[in-house]
mmCIF file with all atom_site columns, N, CA and C in Angstrom:
data_model
loop_
_atom_site.group_PDB
_atom_site.id
_atom_site.type_symbol
_atom_site.label_atom_id
_atom_site.label_alt_id
_atom_site.label_comp_id
_atom_site.label_asym_id
_atom_site.label_entity_id
_atom_site.label_seq_id
_atom_site.pdbx_PDB_ins_code
_atom_site.Cartn_x
_atom_site.Cartn_y
_atom_site.Cartn_z
_atom_site.occupancy
_atom_site.B_iso_or_equiv
_atom_site.pdbx_formal_charge
_atom_site.auth_seq_id
_atom_site.auth_comp_id
_atom_site.auth_asym_id
_atom_site.auth_atom_id
_atom_site.pdbx_PDB_model_num
ATOM 1   N N  . ASP A 1 1  ? 0.825  -1.184  0.000  1.00 64.00 ? 1  ASP A N  1
ATOM 2   C CA . ASP A 1 1  ? 0.000  0.000   0.000  1.00 64.00 ? 1  ASP A CA 1
ATOM 3   C C  . ASP A 1 1  ? 0.868  1.245   0.000  1.00 64.00 ? 1  ASP A C  1
ATOM 4   N N  . GLU A 1 2  ? 0.232  2.393   0.041  1.00 74.00 ? 2  GLU A N  1
ATOM 5   C CA . GLU A 1 2  ? 0.982  3.649   -0.047 1.00 74.00 ? 2  GLU A CA 1
ATOM 6   C C  . GLU A 1 2  ? 1.901  3.872   1.142  1.00 74.00 ? 2  GLU A C  1
ATOM 7   N N  . PHE A 1 3  ? 1.438  3.555   2.344  1.00 72.00 ? 3  PHE A N  1
ATOM 8   C CA . PHE A 1 3  ? 2.250  3.771   3.537  1.00 72.00 ? 3  PHE A CA 1
ATOM 9   C C  . PHE A 1 3  ? 3.489  2.884   3.520  1.00 72.00 ? 3  PHE A C  1
ATOM 10  N N  . THR A 1 4  ? 3.302  1.618   3.212  1.00 70.00 ? 4  THR A N  1
ATOM 11  C CA . THR A 1 4  ? 4.427  0.682   3.202  1.00 70.00 ? 4  THR A CA 1
ATOM 12  C C  . THR A 1 4  ? 5.454  1.070   2.147  1.00 70.00 ? 4  THR A C  1
ATOM 13  N N  . SER A 1 5  ? 5.005  1.605   1.030  1.00 72.00 ? 5  SER A N  1
ATOM 14  C CA . SER A 1 5  ? 5.943  1.991   -0.021 1.00 72.00 ? 5  SER A CA 1
ATOM 15  C C  . SER A 1 5  ? 6.806  3.186   0.383  1.00 72.00 ? 5  SER A C  1
ATOM 16  N N  . LEU A 1 6  ? 6.380  3.959   1.368  1.00 79.00 ? 6  LEU A N  1
ATOM 17  C CA . LEU A 1 6  ? 7.179  5.091   1.849  1.00 79.00 ? 6  LEU A CA 1
ATOM 18  C C  . LEU A 1 6  ? 8.297  4.662   2.794  1.00 79.00 ? 6  LEU A C  1
ATOM 19  N N  . LEU A 1 7  ? 8.181  3.471   3.364  1.00 80.00 ? 7  LEU A N  1
ATOM 20  C CA . LEU A 1 7  ? 9.174  2.984   4.317  1.00 80.00 ? 7  LEU A CA 1
ATOM 21  C C  . LEU A 1 7  ? 10.371 2.406   3.588  1.00 80.00 ? 7  LEU A C  1
ATOM 22  N N  . VAL A 1 8  ? 11.513 2.485   4.226  1.00 80.00 ? 8  VAL A N  1
ATOM 23  C CA . VAL A 1 8  ? 12.735 1.911   3.676  1.00 80.00 ? 8  VAL A CA 1
ATOM 24  C C  . VAL A 1 8  ? 13.213 0.801   4.608  1.00 80.00 ? 8  VAL A C  1
ATOM 25  N N  . ALA A 1 9  ? 14.185 0.041   4.166  1.00 78.00 ? 9  ALA A N  1
ATOM 26  C CA . ALA A 1 9  ? 14.666 -1.105  4.925  1.00 78.00 ? 9  ALA A CA 1
ATOM 27  C C  . ALA A 1 9  ? 15.147 -0.723  6.322  1.00 78.00 ? 9  ALA A C  1
ATOM 28  N N  . ASP A 1 10 ? 15.701 0.459   6.475  1.00 80.00 ? 10 ASP A N  1
ATOM 29  C CA . ASP A 1 10 ? 16.201 0.901   7.782  1.00 80.00 ? 10 ASP A CA 1
ATOM 30  C C  . ASP A 1 10 ? 15.075 1.099   8.806  1.00 80.00 ? 10 ASP A C  1
ATOM 31  N N  . ASP A 1 11 ? 13.853 1.264   8.338  1.00 83.00 ? 11 ASP A N  1
ATOM 32  C CA . ASP A 1 11 ? 12.712 1.448   9.239  1.00 83.00 ? 11 ASP A CA 1
ATOM 33  C C  . ASP A 1 11 ? 12.269 0.132   9.892  1.00 83.00 ? 11 ASP A C  1
ATOM 34  N N  . THR A 1 12 ? 12.778 -0.973  9.414  1.00 86.00 ? 12 THR A N  1
ATOM 35  C CA . THR A 1 12 ? 12.318 -2.279  9.879  1.00 86.00 ? 12 THR A CA 1
ATOM 36  C C  . THR A 1 12 ? 12.575 -2.489  11.359 1.00 86.00 ? 12 THR A C  1
ATOM 37  N N  . ARG A 1 13 ? 13.745 -2.136  11.834 1.00 86.00 ? 13 ARG A N  1
ATOM 38  C CA . ARG A 1 13 ? 14.062 -2.371  13.246 1.00 86.00 ? 13 ARG A CA 1
ATOM 39  C C  . ARG A 1 13 ? 13.122 -1.596  14.168 1.00 86.00 ? 13 ARG A C  1
ATOM 40  N N  . VAL A 1 14 ? 12.788 -0.381  13.784 1.00 87.00 ? 14 VAL A N  1
ATOM 41  C CA . VAL A 1 14 ? 11.845 0.402   14.576 1.00 87.00 ? 14 VAL A CA 1
ATOM 42  C C  . VAL A 1 14 ? 10.478 -0.266  14.559 1.00 87.00 ? 14 VAL A C  1
ATOM 43  N N  . MET A 1 15 ? 10.078 -0.757  13.405 1.00 86.00 ? 15 MET A N  1
ATOM 44  C CA . MET A 1 15 ? 8.790  -1.437  13.294 1.00 86.00 ? 15 MET A CA 1
ATOM 45  C C  . MET A 1 15 ? 8.762  -2.706  14.140 1.00 86.00 ? 15 MET A C  1
ATOM 46  N N  . VAL A 1 16 ? 9.864  -3.432  14.181 1.00 87.00 ? 16 VAL A N  1
ATOM 47  C CA . VAL A 1 16 ? 9.930  -4.638  15.012 1.00 87.00 ? 16 VAL A CA 1
ATOM 48  C C  . VAL A 1 16 ? 9.818  -4.265  16.489 1.00 87.00 ? 16 VAL A C  1
ATOM 49  N N  . ASP A 1 17 ? 10.474 -3.195  16.900 1.00 86.00 ? 17 ASP A N  1
ATOM 50  C CA . ASP A 1 17 ? 10.363 -2.748  18.291 1.00 86.00 ? 17 ASP A CA 1
ATOM 51  C C  . ASP A 1 17 ? 8.925  -2.353  18.624 1.00 86.00 ? 17 ASP A C  1
ATOM 52  N N  . LEU A 1 18 ? 8.264  -1.695  17.697 1.00 86.00 ? 18 LEU A N  1
ATOM 53  C CA . LEU A 1 18 ? 6.861  -1.342  17.906 1.00 86.00 ? 18 LEU A CA 1
ATOM 54  C C  . LEU A 1 18 ? 5.987  -2.595  17.974 1.00 86.00 ? 18 LEU A C  1
ATOM 55  N N  . LEU A 1 19 ? 6.306  -3.589  17.164 1.00 86.00 ? 19 LEU A N  1
ATOM 56  C CA . LEU A 1 19 ? 5.556  -4.839  17.206 1.00 86.00 ? 19 LEU A CA 1
ATOM 57  C C  . LEU A 1 19 ? 5.721  -5.528  18.557 1.00 86.00 ? 19 LEU A C  1
ATOM 58  N N  . LYS A 1 20 ? 6.934  -5.493  19.098 1.00 84.00 ? 20 LYS A N  1
ATOM 59  C CA . LYS A 1 20 ? 7.164  -6.080  20.421 1.00 84.00 ? 20 LYS A CA 1
ATOM 60  C C  . LYS A 1 20 ? 6.312  -5.379  21.475 1.00 84.00 ? 20 LYS A C  1
ATOM 61  N N  . LEU A 1 21 ? 6.212  -4.059  21.384 1.00 84.00 ? 21 LEU A N  1
ATOM 62  C CA . LEU A 1 21 ? 5.361  -3.322  22.321 1.00 84.00 ? 21 LEU A CA 1
ATOM 63  C C  . LEU A 1 21 ? 3.892  -3.676  22.135 1.00 84.00 ? 21 LEU A C  1
ATOM 64  N N  . SER A 1 22 ? 3.476  -3.840  20.902 1.00 84.00 ? 22 SER A N  1
ATOM 65  C CA . SER A 1 22 ? 2.070  -4.155  20.660 1.00 84.00 ? 22 SER A CA 1
ATOM 66  C C  . SER A 1 22 ? 1.713  -5.551  21.152 1.00 84.00 ? 22 SER A C  1
ATOM 67  N N  . VAL A 1 23 ? 2.662  -6.476  21.111 1.00 80.00 ? 23 VAL A N  1
ATOM 68  C CA . VAL A 1 23 ? 2.410  -7.818  21.636 1.00 80.00 ? 23 VAL A CA 1
ATOM 69  C C  . VAL A 1 23 ? 2.184  -7.760  23.139 1.00 80.00 ? 23 VAL A C  1
ATOM 70  N N  . CYS A 1 24 ? 2.789  -6.788  23.791 1.00 79.00 ? 24 CYS A N  1
ATOM 71  C CA . CYS A 1 24 ? 2.608  -6.593  25.242 1.00 79.00 ? 24 CYS A CA 1
ATOM 72  C C  . CYS A 1 24 ? 1.397  -5.720  25.539 1.00 79.00 ? 24 CYS A C  1
ATOM 73  N N  . SER A 1 25 ? 0.528  -5.546  24.564 1.00 75.00 ? 25 SER A N  1
ATOM 74  C CA . SER A 1 25 ? -0.706 -4.749  24.698 1.00 75.00 ? 25 SER A CA 1
ATOM 75  C C  . SER A 1 25 ? -0.428 -3.289  25.018 1.00 75.00 ? 25 SER A C  1
ATOM 76  N N  . ARG A 1 26 ? 0.581  -2.723  24.384 1.00 73.00 ? 26 ARG A N  1
ATOM 77  C CA . ARG A 1 26 ? 0.910  -1.313  24.612 1.00 73.00 ? 26 ARG A CA 1
ATOM 78  C C  . ARG A 1 26 ? 0.745  -0.454  23.366 1.00 73.00 ? 26 ARG A C  1
ATOM 79  N N  . ALA A 1 27 ? 0.114  -1.012  22.334 1.00 69.00 ? 27 ALA A N  1
ATOM 80  C CA . ALA A 1 27 ? -0.046 -0.231  21.109 1.00 69.00 ? 27 ALA A CA 1
ATOM 81  C C  . ALA A 1 27 ? -1.471 -0.302  20.571 1.00 69.00 ? 27 ALA A C  1
ATOM 82  N N  . GLY A 1 28 ? -2.433 -0.486  21.423 1.00 72.00 ? 28 GLY A N  1
ATOM 83  C CA . GLY A 1 28 ? -3.816 -0.540  20.979 1.00 72.00 ? 28 GLY A CA 1
ATOM 84  C C  . GLY A 1 28 ? -4.208 -1.931  20.525 1.00 72.00 ? 28 GLY A C  1
ATOM 85  N N  . GLU A 1 29 ? -5.506 -2.105  20.298 1.00 73.00 ? 29 GLU A N  1
ATOM 86  C CA . GLU A 1 29 ? -6.033 -3.415  19.965 1.00 73.00 ? 29 GLU A CA 1
ATOM 87  C C  . GLU A 1 29 ? -5.556 -3.940  18.613 1.00 73.00 ? 29 GLU A C  1
ATOM 88  N N  . LYS A 1 30 ? -5.528 -3.093  17.618 1.00 83.00 ? 30 LYS A N  1
ATOM 89  C CA . LYS A 1 30 ? -5.187 -3.541  16.272 1.00 83.00 ? 30 LYS A CA 1
ATOM 90  C C  . LYS A 1 30 ? -3.728 -3.303  15.906 1.00 83.00 ? 30 LYS A C  1
ATOM 91  N N  . GLY A 1 31 ? -2.945 -2.801  16.850 1.00 81.00 ? 31 GLY A N  1
ATOM 92  C CA . GLY A 1 31 ? -1.547 -2.489  16.572 1.00 81.00 ? 31 GLY A CA 1
ATOM 93  C C  . GLY A 1 31 ? -0.759 -3.676  16.071 1.00 81.00 ? 31 GLY A C  1
ATOM 94  N N  . ARG A 1 32 ? -0.941 -4.820  16.712 1.00 85.00 ? 32 ARG A N  1
ATOM 95  C CA . ARG A 1 32 ? -0.198 -6.017  16.322 1.00 85.00 ? 32 ARG A CA 1
ATOM 96  C C  . ARG A 1 32 ? -0.519 -6.421  14.883 1.00 85.00 ? 32 ARG A C  1
ATOM 97  N N  . ASP A 1 33 ? -1.804 -6.385  14.519 1.00 87.00 ? 33 ASP A N  1
ATOM 98  C CA . ASP A 1 33 ? -2.200 -6.778  13.168 1.00 87.00 ? 33 ASP A CA 1
ATOM 99  C C  . ASP A 1 33 ? -1.660 -5.816  12.112 1.00 87.00 ? 33 ASP A C  1
ATOM 100 N N  . VAL A 1 34 ? -1.747 -4.529  12.402 1.00 86.00 ? 34 VAL A N  1
ATOM 101 C CA . VAL A 1 34 ? -1.282 -3.521  11.445 1.00 86.00 ? 34 VAL A CA 1
ATOM 102 C C  . VAL A 1 34 ? 0.229  -3.613  11.272 1.00 86.00 ? 34 VAL A C  1
ATOM 103 N N  . LEU A 1 35 ? 0.955  -3.689  12.379 1.00 86.00 ? 35 LEU A N  1
ATOM 104 C CA . LEU A 1 35 ? 2.416  -3.763  12.294 1.00 86.00 ? 35 LEU A CA 1
ATOM 105 C C  . LEU A 1 35 ? 2.870  -5.044  11.608 1.00 86.00 ? 35 LEU A C  1
ATOM 106 N N  . SER A 1 36 ? 2.191  -6.150  11.887 1.00 88.00 ? 36 SER A N  1
ATOM 107 C CA . SER A 1 36 ? 2.536  -7.407  11.220 1.00 88.00 ? 36 SER A CA 1
ATOM 108 C C  . SER A 1 36 ? 2.320  -7.310  9.722  1.00 88.00 ? 36 SER A C  1
ATOM 109 N N  . ALA A 1 37 ? 1.211  -6.689  9.327  1.00 88.00 ? 37 ALA A N  1
ATOM 110 C CA . ALA A 1 37 ? 0.926  -6.535  7.900  1.00 88.00 ? 37 ALA A CA 1
ATOM 111 C C  . ALA A 1 37 ? 1.962  -5.644  7.217  1.00 88.00 ? 37 ALA A C  1
ATOM 112 N N  . VAL A 1 38 ? 2.336  -4.552  7.883  1.00 87.00 ? 38 VAL A N  1
ATOM 113 C CA . VAL A 1 38 ? 3.337  -3.648  7.304  1.00 87.00 ? 38 VAL A CA 1
ATOM 114 C C  . VAL A 1 38 ? 4.688  -4.352  7.179  1.00 87.00 ? 38 VAL A C  1
ATOM 115 N N  . LEU A 1 39 ? 5.096  -5.076  8.222  1.00 89.00 ? 39 LEU A N  1
ATOM 116 C CA . LEU A 1 39 ? 6.371  -5.806  8.156  1.00 89.00 ? 39 LEU A CA 1
ATOM 117 C C  . LEU A 1 39 ? 6.341  -6.895  7.098  1.00 89.00 ? 39 LEU A C  1
ATOM 118 N N  . SER A 1 40 ? 5.215  -7.543  6.950  1.00 89.00 ? 40 SER A N  1
ATOM 119 C CA . SER A 1 40 ? 5.077  -8.553  5.904  1.00 89.00 ? 40 SER A CA 1
ATOM 120 C C  . SER A 1 40 ? 5.210  -7.922  4.517  1.00 89.00 ? 40 SER A C  1
ATOM 121 N N  . GLY A 1 41 ? 4.583  -6.767  4.337  1.00 86.00 ? 41 GLY A N  1
ATOM 122 C CA . GLY A 1 41 ? 4.703  -6.049  3.061  1.00 86.00 ? 41 GLY A CA 1
ATOM 123 C C  . GLY A 1 41 ? 6.120  -5.601  2.788  1.00 86.00 ? 41 GLY A C  1
ATOM 124 N N  . MET A 1 42 ? 6.810  -5.155  3.832  1.00 87.00 ? 42 MET A N  1
ATOM 125 C CA . MET A 1 42 ? 8.201  -4.733  3.656  1.00 87.00 ? 42 MET A CA 1
ATOM 126 C C  . MET A 1 42 ? 9.088  -5.926  3.332  1.00 87.00 ? 42 MET A C  1
ATOM 127 N N  . GLY A 1 43 ? 8.795  -7.077  3.954  1.00 88.00 ? 43 GLY A N  1
ATOM 128 C CA . GLY A 1 43 ? 9.563  -8.282  3.653  1.00 88.00 ? 43 GLY A CA 1
ATOM 129 C C  . GLY A 1 43 ? 9.379  -8.726  2.217  1.00 88.00 ? 43 GLY A C  1
ATOM 130 N N  . THR A 1 44 ? 8.188  -8.514  1.686  1.00 88.00 ? 44 THR A N  1
ATOM 131 C CA . THR A 1 44 ? 7.920  -8.851  0.283  1.00 88.00 ? 44 THR A CA 1
ATOM 132 C C  . THR A 1 44 ? 8.615  -7.869  -0.657 1.00 88.00 ? 44 THR A C  1
ATOM 133 N N  . ALA A 1 45 ? 8.628  -6.603  -0.284 1.00 83.00 ? 45 ALA A N  1
ATOM 134 C CA . ALA A 1 45 ? 9.207  -5.568  -1.148 1.00 83.00 ? 45 ALA A CA 1
ATOM 135 C C  . ALA A 1 45 ? 10.729 -5.551  -1.121 1.00 83.00 ? 45 ALA A C  1
ATOM 136 N N  . TYR A 1 46 ? 11.312 -5.893  0.018  1.00 86.00 ? 46 TYR A N  1
ATOM 137 C CA . TYR A 1 46 ? 12.766 -5.812  0.177  1.00 86.00 ? 46 TYR A CA 1
ATOM 138 C C  . TYR A 1 46 ? 13.312 -7.170  0.640  1.00 86.00 ? 46 TYR A C  1
ATOM 139 N N  . PRO A 1 47 ? 14.062 -7.875  -0.204 1.00 90.00 ? 47 PRO A N  1
ATOM 140 C CA . PRO A 1 47 ? 14.615 -9.174  0.203  1.00 90.00 ? 47 PRO A CA 1
ATOM 141 C C  . PRO A 1 47 ? 15.501 -9.089  1.441  1.00 90.00 ? 47 PRO A C  1
ATOM 142 N N  . GLN A 1 48 ? 16.241 -7.999  1.616  1.00 90.00 ? 48 GLN A N  1
ATOM 143 C CA . GLN A 1 48 ? 17.100 -7.869  2.792  1.00 90.00 ? 48 GLN A CA 1
ATOM 144 C C  . GLN A 1 48 ? 16.269 -7.745  4.066  1.00 90.00 ? 48 GLN A C  1
ATOM 145 N N  . VAL A 1 49 ? 15.071 -7.174  3.965  1.00 89.00 ? 49 VAL A N  1
ATOM 146 C CA . VAL A 1 49 ? 14.177 -7.078  5.125  1.00 89.00 ? 49 VAL A CA 1
ATOM 147 C C  . VAL A 1 49 ? 13.659 -8.468  5.484  1.00 89.00 ? 49 VAL A C  1
ATOM 148 N N  . ALA A 1 50 ? 13.313 -9.265  4.484  1.00 92.00 ? 50 ALA A N  1
ATOM 149 C CA . ALA A 1 50 ? 12.852 -10.630 4.748  1.00 92.00 ? 50 ALA A CA 1
ATOM 150 C C  . ALA A 1 50 ? 13.935 -11.426 5.466  1.00 92.00 ? 50 ALA A C  1
ATOM 151 N N  . ASP A 1 51 ? 15.179 -11.290 5.030  1.00 93.00 ? 51 ASP A N  1
ATOM 152 C CA . ASP A 1 51 ? 16.295 -11.982 5.688  1.00 93.00 ? 51 ASP A CA 1
ATOM 153 C C  . ASP A 1 51 ? 16.468 -11.500 7.123  1.00 93.00 ? 51 ASP A C  1
ATOM 154 N N  . MET A 1 52 ? 16.363 -10.189 7.326  1.00 91.00 ? 52 MET A N  1
ATOM 155 C CA . MET A 1 52 ? 16.540 -9.630  8.656  1.00 91.00 ? 52 MET A CA 1
ATOM 156 C C  . MET A 1 52 ? 15.410 -10.084 9.586  1.00 91.00 ? 52 MET A C  1
ATOM 157 N N  . LEU A 1 53 ? 14.181 -10.123 9.092  1.00 91.00 ? 53 LEU A N  1
ATOM 158 C CA . LEU A 1 53 ? 13.061 -10.559 9.913  1.00 91.00 ? 53 LEU A CA 1
ATOM 159 C C  . LEU A 1 53 ? 13.204 -12.025 10.311 1.00 91.00 ? 53 LEU A C  1
ATOM 160 N N  . LEU A 1 54 ? 13.661 -12.837 9.389  1.00 91.00 ? 54 LEU A N  1
ATOM 161 C CA . LEU A 1 54 ? 13.898 -14.242 9.708  1.00 91.00 ? 54 LEU A CA 1
ATOM 162 C C  . LEU A 1 54 ? 14.968 -14.378 10.780 1.00 91.00 ? 54 LEU A C  1
ATOM 163 N N  . GLU A 1 55 ? 16.049 -13.636 10.641 1.00 91.00 ? 55 GLU A N  1
ATOM 164 C CA . GLU A 1 55 ? 17.131 -13.682 11.630 1.00 91.00 ? 55 GLU A CA 1
ATOM 165 C C  . GLU A 1 55 ? 16.650 -13.187 12.999 1.00 91.00 ? 55 GLU A C  1
ATOM 166 N N  . LEU A 1 56 ? 15.838 -12.136 13.020 1.00 88.00 ? 56 LEU A N  1
ATOM 167 C CA . LEU A 1 56 ? 15.297 -11.635 14.284 1.00 88.00 ? 56 LEU A CA 1
ATOM 168 C C  . LEU A 1 56 ? 14.396 -12.668 14.956 1.00 88.00 ? 56 LEU A C  1
ATOM 169 N N  . CYS A 1 57 ? 13.594 -13.360 14.170 1.00 87.00 ? 57 CYS A N  1
ATOM 170 C CA . CYS A 1 57 ? 12.724 -14.405 14.744 1.00 87.00 ? 57 CYS A CA 1
ATOM 171 C C  . CYS A 1 57 ? 13.546 -15.527 15.345 1.00 87.00 ? 57 CYS A C  1
ATOM 172 N N  . VAL A 1 58 ? 14.573 -15.961 14.639 1.00 90.00 ? 58 VAL A N  1
ATOM 173 C CA . VAL A 1 58 ? 15.440 -17.023 15.151 1.00 90.00 ? 58 VAL A CA 1
ATOM 174 C C  . VAL A 1 58 ? 16.124 -16.573 16.432 1.00 90.00 ? 58 VAL A C  1
ATOM 175 N N  . THR A 1 59 ? 16.631 -15.357 16.448 1.00 89.00 ? 59 THR A N  1
ATOM 176 C CA . THR A 1 59 ? 17.310 -14.827 17.631 1.00 89.00 ? 59 THR A CA 1
ATOM 177 C C  . THR A 1 59 ? 16.362 -14.746 18.824 1.00 89.00 ? 59 THR A C  1
ATOM 178 N N  . GLU A 1 60 ? 15.138 -14.262 18.587 1.00 84.00 ? 60 GLU A N  1
ATOM 179 C CA . GLU A 1 60 ? 14.160 -14.158 19.677 1.00 84.00 ? 60 GLU A CA 1
ATOM 180 C C  . GLU A 1 60 ? 13.823 -15.544 20.234 1.00 84.00 ? 60 GLU A C  1
ATOM 181 N N  . LEU A 1 61 ? 13.640 -16.530 19.363 1.00 85.00 ? 61 LEU A N  1
ATOM 182 C CA . LEU A 1 61 ? 13.352 -17.892 19.820 1.00 85.00 ? 61 LEU A CA 1
ATOM 183 C C  . LEU A 1 61 ? 14.515 -18.476 20.608 1.00 85.00 ? 61 LEU A C  1
ATOM 184 N N  . GLU A 1 62 ? 15.733 -18.214 20.145 1.00 87.00 ? 62 GLU A N  1
ATOM 185 C CA . GLU A 1 62 ? 16.905 -18.700 20.880 1.00 87.00 ? 62 GLU A CA 1
ATOM 186 C C  . GLU A 1 62 ? 16.999 -18.045 22.254 1.00 87.00 ? 62 GLU A C  1
ATOM 187 N N  . ASP A 1 63 ? 16.715 -16.750 22.326 1.00 83.00 ? 63 ASP A N  1
ATOM 188 C CA . ASP A 1 63 ? 16.754 -16.051 23.610 1.00 83.00 ? 63 ASP A CA 1
ATOM 189 C C  . ASP A 1 63 ? 15.735 -16.630 24.590 1.00 83.00 ? 63 ASP A C  1
ATOM 190 N N  . VAL A 1 64 ? 14.541 -16.879 24.108 1.00 78.00 ? 64 VAL A N  1
ATOM 191 C CA . VAL A 1 64 ? 13.504 -17.426 24.974 1.00 78.00 ? 64 VAL A CA 1
ATOM 192 C C  . VAL A 1 64 ? 13.852 -18.849 25.403 1.00 78.00 ? 64 VAL A C  1
ATOM 193 N N  . ALA A 1 65 ? 14.389 -19.633 24.476 1.00 81.00 ? 65 ALA A N  1
ATOM 194 C CA . ALA A 1 65 ? 14.713 -21.024 24.775 1.00 81.00 ? 65 ALA A CA 1
ATOM 195 C C  . ALA A 1 65 ? 15.867 -21.158 25.760 1.00 81.00 ? 65 ALA A C  1
ATOM 196 N N  . THR A 1 66 ? 16.790 -20.209 25.760 1.00 83.00 ? 66 THR A N  1
ATOM 197 C CA . THR A 1 66 ? 17.947 -20.300 26.653 1.00 83.00 ? 66 THR A CA 1
ATOM 198 C C  . THR A 1 66 ? 17.772 -19.530 27.958 1.00 83.00 ? 66 THR A C  1
ATOM 199 N N  . ASP A 1 67 ? 16.648 -18.841 28.132 1.00 73.00 ? 67 ASP A N  1
ATOM 200 C CA . ASP A 1 67 ? 16.399 -18.076 29.345 1.00 73.00 ? 67 ASP A CA 1
ATOM 201 C C  . ASP A 1 67 ? 16.025 -19.036 30.474 1.00 73.00 ? 67 ASP A C  1
ATOM 202 N N  . SER A 1 68 ? 16.949 -19.223 31.395 1.00 66.00 ? 68 SER A N  1
ATOM 203 C CA . SER A 1 68 ? 16.703 -20.161 32.488 1.00 66.00 ? 68 SER A CA 1
ATOM 204 C C  . SER A 1 68 ? 16.059 -19.499 33.699 1.00 66.00 ? 68 SER A C  1
ATOM 205 N N  . GLN A 1 69 ? 16.045 -18.181 33.767 1.00 69.00 ? 69 GLN A N  1
ATOM 206 C CA . GLN A 1 69 ? 15.475 -17.471 34.910 1.00 69.00 ? 69 GLN A CA 1
ATOM 207 C C  . GLN A 1 69 ? 13.960 -17.305 34.777 1.00 69.00 ? 69 GLN A C  1
ATOM 208 N N  . SER A 1 70 ? 13.545 -16.458 33.861 1.00 63.00 ? 70 SER A N  1
ATOM 209 C CA . SER A 1 70 ? 12.119 -16.158 33.735 1.00 63.00 ? 70 SER A CA 1
ATOM 210 C C  . SER A 1 70 ? 11.418 -17.093 32.770 1.00 63.00 ? 70 SER A C  1
ATOM 211 N N  . GLY A 1 71 ? 12.156 -17.878 32.018 1.00 52.00 ? 71 GLY A N  1
ATOM 212 C CA . GLY A 1 71 ? 11.539 -18.779 31.043 1.00 52.00 ? 71 GLY A CA 1
ATOM 213 C C  . GLY A 1 71 ? 10.667 -19.820 31.680 1.00 52.00 ? 71 GLY A C  1
ATOM 214 N N  . ARG A 1 72 ? 10.975 -20.215 32.875 1.00 55.00 ? 72 ARG A N  1
ATOM 215 C CA . ARG A 1 72 ? 10.171 -21.230 33.549 1.00 55.00 ? 72 ARG A CA 1
ATOM 216 C C  . ARG A 1 72 ? 8.836  -20.679 34.004 1.00 55.00 ? 72 ARG A C  1
ATOM 217 N N  . LEU A 1 73 ? 8.773  -19.371 34.204 1.00 57.00 ? 73 LEU A N  1
ATOM 218 C CA . LEU A 1 73 ? 7.544  -18.759 34.691 1.00 57.00 ? 73 LEU A CA 1
ATOM 219 C C  . LEU A 1 73 ? 6.518  -18.554 33.593 1.00 57.00 ? 73 LEU A C  1
ATOM 220 N N  . SER A 1 74 ? 6.966  -18.400 32.373 1.00 58.00 ? 74 SER A N  1
ATOM 221 C CA . SER A 1 74 ? 6.037  -18.166 31.267 1.00 58.00 ? 74 SER A CA 1
ATOM 222 C C  . SER A 1 74 ? 5.967  -19.403 30.382 1.00 58.00 ? 74 SER A C  1
ATOM 223 N N  . SER A 1 75 ? 4.990  -19.436 29.511 1.00 59.00 ? 75 SER A N  1
ATOM 224 C CA . SER A 1 75 ? 4.854  -20.580 28.615 1.00 59.00 ? 75 SER A CA 1
ATOM 225 C C  . SER A 1 75 ? 5.981  -20.566 27.592 1.00 59.00 ? 75 SER A C  1
ATOM 226 N N  . GLN A 1 76 ? 6.422  -21.713 27.227 1.00 57.00 ? 76 GLN A N  1
ATOM 227 C CA . GLN A 1 76 ? 7.525  -21.851 26.289 1.00 57.00 ? 76 GLN A CA 1
ATOM 228 C C  . GLN A 1 76 ? 6.993  -21.806 24.853 1.00 57.00 ? 76 GLN A C  1
ATOM 229 N N  . PRO A 1 77 ? 7.774  -21.281 23.900 1.00 57.00 ? 77 PRO A N  1
ATOM 230 C CA . PRO A 1 77 ? 7.312  -21.217 22.513 1.00 57.00 ? 77 PRO A CA 1
ATOM 231 C C  . PRO A 1 77 ? 7.278  -22.605 21.896 1.00 57.00 ? 77 PRO A C  1
ATOM 232 N N  . VAL A 1 78 ? 6.421  -22.771 20.928 1.00 56.00 ? 78 VAL A N  1
ATOM 233 C CA . VAL A 1 78 ? 6.350  -24.019 20.184 1.00 56.00 ? 78 VAL A CA 1
ATOM 234 C C  . VAL A 1 78 ? 7.289  -23.883 19.001 1.00 56.00 ? 78 VAL A C  1
ATOM 235 N N  . VAL A 1 79 ? 8.236  -24.773 18.899 1.00 55.00 ? 79 VAL A N  1
ATOM 236 C CA . VAL A 1 79 ? 9.244  -24.693 17.824 1.00 55.00 ? 79 VAL A CA 1
ATOM 237 C C  . VAL A 1 79 ? 9.005  -25.826 16.836 1.00 55.00 ? 79 VAL A C  1
#
């Protein structure tokens, strides 16, 4: 869409940080859906963004899987 076409690859990290906030219910009800859609569009438009998003997902899963302190208190991700 028009908004996504205005964004550049460097905006991705900020968008991911905003998505993390929205997952914690800090960006409104539809924030997670909108940010996910925008990041998905950016991943389609820019191959380097798709690679970066994949790497960020892997890193986040590794962080959660290796967290021995608070990981036991929350539900574990399905891998």
